[in-house]
Amino acid sequence: MKRKTIAKEIEYIGIGLHKGENIKMRLLPSENGIIFKRVDLEEGKNEITLDIANTFDLTRGTNLQNEYGAKVHTIEHFLSALYALDITDLTVELDGNELPICDGSAKIFIDIFEEAGLRELDIDIEPLVVKEPIYLTIGDKNIVALPYDGYKLTYAIRFEHSFLKSQLAEFEVNLENYKKEIASARTFGFDYEIEYLKKNNLALGGTLDNAIVVKKDGVLNPDGLRFEDEFVRHKMLDIIGDLKILNRPIKAHIIAIKAGHALDIEFAKLLKNM
């Protein structure tokens, strides 16, 4: 397999989820892996490389920082789209500390990349091939990777909630399935979390246009859900993005139960060291 970048430069402006400010994102072709560049910070100290060693604070998203303290937050949806399109090399210029939330899914990122077009590089990339079972358990959260000729993802969620209880989904992870079944699944939260988030200056850009809000007997979003099981599909979107931290194609059947960003990144460490 060859590494890939985009064929031309492209720009997008959108709201950041946590600060609620407009973020200008400029994507440039590259041959140097995936680098986030904070153009609002001092030159020479503003580049953050996509590297598992640079992850921090995985409570509510996947975030990166460099040795100078430059940070970029909430990158998982963006990375998920990168994985689906096999993009391995890209410079991402940002004038703020987070990615645009778009509509809460990865669909707009897919559209942006496809508008730019892709260019294959004359550089090979080796896939991560799981040859024997690997597993990680923390509390009631589990991830297992089994040998598989391809990439298959099985995901189960369970909440102690009157409306959102258990969901299970399984898909082969390829571009066709990703675009049809996963990319448009939106991030979600519960109505009782809103006051806490606002008090802690989080989700200031969150609206019903970019997130599903779950109430005790349904969702607050007037247009409802895009899929009956949109919640578990979004969790699949997230783990695809989180494992993109390794920036290599994966050959495995991954089974996740109640996982989240912190467990995903710990599991990525196991994959990297296998």
Short mmCIF file of C-alpha atoms in Angstrom, two decimals:
data_model
loop_
_atom_site.label_atom_id
_atom_site.label_comp_id
_atom_site.label_asym_id
_atom_site.label_seq_id
_atom_site.Cartn_x
_atom_site.Cartn_y
_atom_site.Cartn_z
CA MET A 1 0.00 0.00 0.00
CA LYS A 2 1.20 3.51 -0.81
CA ARG A 3 0.96 6.56 1.42
CA LYS A 4 -1.52 9.23 0.34
CA THR A 5 -2.02 12.96 0.67
CA ILE A 6 -4.52 15.41 -0.79
CA ALA A 7 -4.13 16.68 -4.34
CA LYS A 8 -4.64 20.38 -3.59
CA GLU A 9 -4.89 22.85 -0.75
CA ILE A 10 -8.33 23.45 0.72
CA GLU A 11 -9.88 25.63 3.46
CA TYR A 12 -12.83 25.19 5.81
CA ILE A 13 -14.21 27.42 8.58
CA GLY A 14 -16.42 26.05 11.32
CA ILE A 15 -17.32 26.31 15.00
CA GLY A 16 -15.14 24.61 17.61
CA LEU A 17 -17.15 22.47 20.02
CA HIS A 18 -15.65 23.57 23.33
CA LYS A 19 -14.72 27.24 22.87
CA GLY A 20 -17.60 27.98 20.53
CA GLU A 21 -15.37 30.10 18.30
CA ASN A 22 -14.90 29.99 14.54
CA ILE A 23 -11.88 27.92 13.56
CA LYS A 24 -10.20 28.37 10.20
CA MET A 25 -8.70 25.13 8.95
CA ARG A 26 -6.32 25.03 5.98
CA LEU A 27 -5.30 21.61 4.63
CA LEU A 28 -2.09 21.28 2.63
CA PRO A 29 -0.53 18.32 0.78
CA SER A 30 2.47 16.83 2.57
CA GLU A 31 4.94 13.98 2.57
CA ASN A 32 5.83 14.30 6.26
CA GLY A 33 3.09 12.39 8.04
CA ILE A 34 0.22 14.23 9.73
CA ILE A 35 1.11 17.53 11.39
CA PHE A 36 -1.20 20.04 13.06
CA LYS A 37 0.16 23.59 12.89
CA ARG A 38 -1.25 26.30 15.18
CA VAL A 39 -0.82 29.44 13.06
CA ASP A 40 -1.96 31.58 16.01
CA LEU A 41 1.13 30.59 18.00
CA GLU A 42 4.85 31.33 17.75
CA GLU A 43 6.52 29.87 14.67
CA GLY A 44 8.88 27.02 15.48
CA LYS A 45 6.91 25.96 18.55
CA ASN A 46 3.49 25.52 16.95
CA GLU A 47 3.68 22.15 15.18
CA ILE A 48 2.08 19.10 16.78
CA THR A 49 2.83 15.72 15.21
CA LEU A 50 0.24 12.95 15.14
CA ASP A 51 1.99 10.61 17.56
CA ILE A 52 0.64 8.49 20.37
CA ALA A 53 3.27 10.01 22.68
CA ASN A 54 1.64 13.42 22.19
CA THR A 55 -1.86 12.44 23.44
CA PHE A 56 -3.20 13.94 26.68
CA ASP A 57 -6.48 14.40 28.60
CA LEU A 58 -8.62 11.74 26.94
CA THR A 59 -11.70 12.26 29.11
CA ARG A 60 -14.01 13.83 26.50
CA GLY A 61 -12.06 13.60 23.27
CA THR A 62 -8.69 12.85 21.72
CA ASN A 63 -6.20 15.67 22.11
CA LEU A 64 -2.54 16.29 21.21
CA GLN A 65 0.16 18.59 22.56
CA ASN A 66 3.83 19.23 21.83
CA GLU A 67 6.76 19.87 24.16
CA TYR A 68 6.16 23.63 24.03
CA GLY A 69 2.57 23.39 25.24
CA ALA A 70 0.85 23.90 21.88
CA LYS A 71 -2.38 21.87 21.88
CA VAL A 72 -5.06 20.70 19.49
CA HIS A 73 -8.32 19.28 20.84
CA THR A 74 -11.11 17.01 19.60
CA ILE A 75 -9.34 15.47 16.60
CA GLU A 76 -11.04 12.05 16.57
CA HIS A 77 -13.72 12.74 13.92
CA PHE A 78 -11.13 14.28 11.62
CA LEU A 79 -8.77 11.33 12.10
CA SER A 80 -11.62 8.90 11.45
CA ALA A 81 -12.20 10.43 8.01
CA LEU A 82 -8.45 10.33 7.34
CA TYR A 83 -8.41 6.60 8.08
CA ALA A 84 -11.38 5.89 5.82
CA LEU A 85 -9.68 7.62 2.88
CA ASP A 86 -6.20 6.17 3.59
CA ILE A 87 -4.71 9.66 4.00
CA THR A 88 -1.35 9.32 5.75
CA ASP A 89 0.32 12.67 5.03
CA LEU A 90 -1.22 16.08 5.60
CA THR A 91 -0.46 19.46 7.14
CA VAL A 92 -3.42 20.92 9.04
CA GLU A 93 -3.14 24.64 9.76
CA LEU A 94 -5.48 25.92 12.49
CA ASP A 95 -5.98 29.38 14.00
CA GLY A 96 -7.36 27.90 17.24
CA ASN A 97 -6.86 24.98 19.59
CA GLU A 98 -9.51 22.59 18.27
CA LEU A 99 -10.94 21.15 15.08
CA PRO A 100 -14.29 22.41 13.77
CA ILE A 101 -17.07 20.19 15.10
CA CYS A 102 -19.00 20.46 11.76
CA ASP A 103 -22.29 18.57 12.23
CA GLY A 104 -20.88 16.33 14.98
CA SER A 105 -19.95 13.55 12.56
CA ALA A 106 -17.16 12.90 10.04
CA LYS A 107 -19.27 13.42 6.90
CA ILE A 108 -18.16 17.00 6.20
CA PHE A 109 -14.51 16.01 6.57
CA ILE A 110 -15.03 13.22 4.04
CA ASP A 111 -16.64 15.76 1.68
CA ILE A 112 -13.74 18.22 2.13
CA PHE A 113 -11.11 15.58 1.36
CA GLU A 114 -12.98 14.29 -1.65
CA GLU A 115 -13.33 17.84 -2.95
CA ALA A 116 -9.56 18.27 -2.65
CA GLY A 117 -8.90 14.90 -4.31
CA LEU A 118 -6.22 12.42 -3.28
CA ARG A 119 -2.69 11.88 -4.52
CA GLU A 120 -0.73 8.67 -4.03
CA LEU A 121 2.86 9.07 -2.88
CA ASP A 122 5.74 6.91 -3.99
CA ILE A 123 6.25 5.73 -0.41
CA ASP A 124 5.14 2.35 0.93
CA ILE A 125 3.31 1.89 4.21
CA GLU A 126 3.18 -1.36 6.16
CA PRO A 127 -0.16 -2.34 7.70
CA LEU A 128 -0.52 -3.35 11.34
CA VAL A 129 -1.35 -7.05 11.09
CA VAL A 130 -2.74 -8.71 14.22
CA LYS A 131 -1.42 -12.29 14.25
CA GLU A 132 -2.65 -13.41 17.65
CA PRO A 133 -5.38 -12.18 20.03
CA ILE A 134 -4.71 -8.94 21.90
CA TYR A 135 -7.03 -7.68 24.62
CA LEU A 136 -7.34 -4.87 27.13
CA THR A 137 -9.81 -4.58 30.00
CA ILE A 138 -10.27 -1.66 32.38
CA GLY A 139 -13.26 -2.05 34.68
CA ASP A 140 -16.25 -2.94 32.51
CA LYS A 141 -14.62 -1.58 29.32
CA ASN A 142 -13.01 -4.04 26.89
CA ILE A 143 -11.24 -4.10 23.53
CA VAL A 144 -10.09 -7.26 21.76
CA ALA A 145 -8.24 -7.62 18.44
CA LEU A 146 -8.32 -10.95 16.61
CA PRO A 147 -6.47 -12.04 13.45
CA TYR A 148 -8.54 -11.24 10.39
CA ASP A 149 -7.90 -10.80 6.69
CA GLY A 150 -9.26 -7.27 6.47
CA TYR A 151 -10.60 -4.80 9.03
CA LYS A 152 -13.83 -5.60 10.84
CA LEU A 153 -15.23 -3.71 13.80
CA THR A 154 -17.80 -4.96 16.30
CA TYR A 155 -18.95 -2.51 18.94
CA ALA A 156 -21.35 -2.76 21.90
CA ILE A 157 -22.50 0.07 24.16
CA ARG A 158 -24.59 -0.03 27.34
CA PHE A 159 -25.92 2.84 29.42
CA GLU A 160 -28.03 2.81 32.56
CA HIS A 161 -30.54 5.20 30.99
CA SER A 162 -34.28 5.12 30.46
CA PHE A 163 -34.01 5.73 26.69
CA LEU A 164 -30.47 4.77 25.62
CA LYS A 165 -29.68 1.29 26.90
CA SER A 166 -27.78 -1.24 24.74
CA GLN A 167 -26.77 -1.17 21.08
CA LEU A 168 -24.57 -3.48 19.00
CA ALA A 169 -23.24 -3.00 15.47
CA GLU A 170 -20.72 -4.70 13.21
CA PHE A 171 -19.25 -3.55 9.90
CA GLU A 172 -16.36 -4.26 7.61
CA VAL A 173 -14.32 -1.08 7.71
CA ASN A 174 -13.90 0.04 4.12
CA LEU A 175 -14.61 3.32 2.38
CA GLU A 176 -17.99 2.26 0.98
CA ASN A 177 -19.31 1.06 4.34
CA TYR A 178 -17.76 3.98 6.17
CA LYS A 179 -19.46 6.58 3.99
CA LYS A 180 -22.82 4.78 4.02
CA GLU A 181 -23.02 3.45 7.58
CA ILE A 182 -20.64 5.36 9.88
CA ALA A 183 -19.47 8.78 8.64
CA SER A 184 -22.73 10.64 9.31
CA ALA A 185 -23.31 9.28 12.84
CA ARG A 186 -23.17 12.24 15.25
CA THR A 187 -21.63 12.72 18.65
CA PHE A 188 -24.06 12.65 21.56
CA GLY A 189 -24.51 13.64 25.16
CA PHE A 190 -27.18 13.61 27.85
CA ASP A 191 -29.38 16.55 28.82
CA TYR A 192 -28.27 16.36 32.46
CA GLU A 193 -24.63 16.97 31.39
CA ILE A 194 -25.29 20.32 29.75
CA GLU A 195 -25.21 22.49 32.90
CA TYR A 196 -21.94 20.90 34.10
CA LEU A 197 -20.27 21.35 30.70
CA LYS A 198 -21.25 25.01 30.41
CA LYS A 199 -20.08 25.75 33.98
CA ASN A 200 -16.68 24.28 33.10
CA ASN A 201 -16.42 26.24 29.83
CA LEU A 202 -16.90 23.09 27.77
CA ALA A 203 -19.21 22.48 24.81
CA LEU A 204 -19.76 26.24 24.42
CA GLY A 205 -20.19 25.62 20.68
CA GLY A 206 -22.48 22.63 21.14
CA THR A 207 -25.95 22.91 19.59
CA LEU A 208 -28.60 20.57 18.25
CA ASP A 209 -26.98 21.18 14.84
CA ASN A 210 -23.79 19.41 15.87
CA ALA A 211 -24.74 16.91 18.58
CA ILE A 212 -27.53 14.59 19.65
CA VAL A 213 -28.87 15.44 23.09
CA VAL A 214 -30.51 12.49 24.83
CA LYS A 215 -33.40 13.08 27.23
CA LYS A 216 -35.17 10.56 29.43
CA ASP A 217 -37.62 9.44 26.74
CA GLY A 218 -35.90 10.29 23.42
CA VAL A 219 -33.74 13.00 21.89
CA LEU A 220 -34.12 16.78 21.88
CA ASN A 221 -33.14 17.07 18.20
CA PRO A 222 -36.27 18.00 16.22
CA ASP A 223 -35.27 15.90 13.21
CA GLY A 224 -34.60 12.83 15.35
CA LEU A 225 -31.89 10.29 14.57
CA ARG A 226 -30.12 9.49 11.31
CA PHE A 227 -29.98 5.79 12.26
CA GLU A 228 -31.91 3.91 14.91
CA ASP A 229 -28.54 2.85 16.34
CA GLU A 230 -26.72 6.13 15.62
CA PHE A 231 -25.13 6.11 19.09
CA VAL A 232 -23.10 2.93 18.63
CA ARG A 233 -22.23 3.92 15.06
CA HIS A 234 -20.72 7.13 16.37
CA LYS A 235 -18.67 5.15 18.87
CA MET A 236 -17.37 3.12 15.91
CA LEU A 237 -16.49 6.37 14.15
CA ASP A 238 -14.58 7.44 17.27
CA ILE A 239 -12.51 4.28 17.69
CA ILE A 240 -11.57 4.29 14.00
CA GLY A 241 -10.29 7.82 14.53
CA ASP A 242 -8.53 7.06 17.79
CA LEU A 243 -6.63 4.10 16.31
CA LYS A 244 -5.59 6.37 13.41
CA ILE A 245 -3.14 7.79 15.98
CA LEU A 246 -0.83 5.02 14.71
CA ASN A 247 -1.23 6.27 11.11
CA ARG A 248 -1.09 2.76 9.66
CA PRO A 249 -3.76 0.56 8.04
CA ILE A 250 -5.07 -2.15 10.37
CA LYS A 251 -5.72 -5.81 9.57
CA ALA A 252 -7.76 -7.24 12.44
CA HIS A 253 -11.21 -7.91 13.79
CA ILE A 254 -11.59 -5.46 16.66
CA ILE A 255 -14.32 -6.00 19.23
CA ALA A 256 -15.03 -3.12 21.61
CA ILE A 257 -17.41 -3.12 24.57
CA LYS A 258 -18.16 0.21 26.28
CA ALA A 259 -14.77 1.54 25.20
CA GLY A 260 -13.90 5.23 25.00
CA HIS A 261 -11.05 7.53 24.02
CA ALA A 262 -8.78 6.66 26.96
CA LEU A 263 -9.14 2.91 26.43
CA ASP A 264 -8.78 3.30 22.66
CA ILE A 265 -5.43 5.05 23.03
CA GLU A 266 -4.16 2.51 25.58
CA PHE A 267 -5.13 -0.22 23.13
CA ALA A 268 -3.34 1.62 20.32
CA LYS A 269 -0.18 1.39 22.45
CA LEU A 270 -0.58 -2.40 22.57
CA LEU A 271 -1.01 -2.54 18.79
CA LYS A 272 2.04 -0.37 18.26
CA ASN A 273 4.20 -2.61 20.48
CA MET A 274 2.98 -6.00 19.29
#
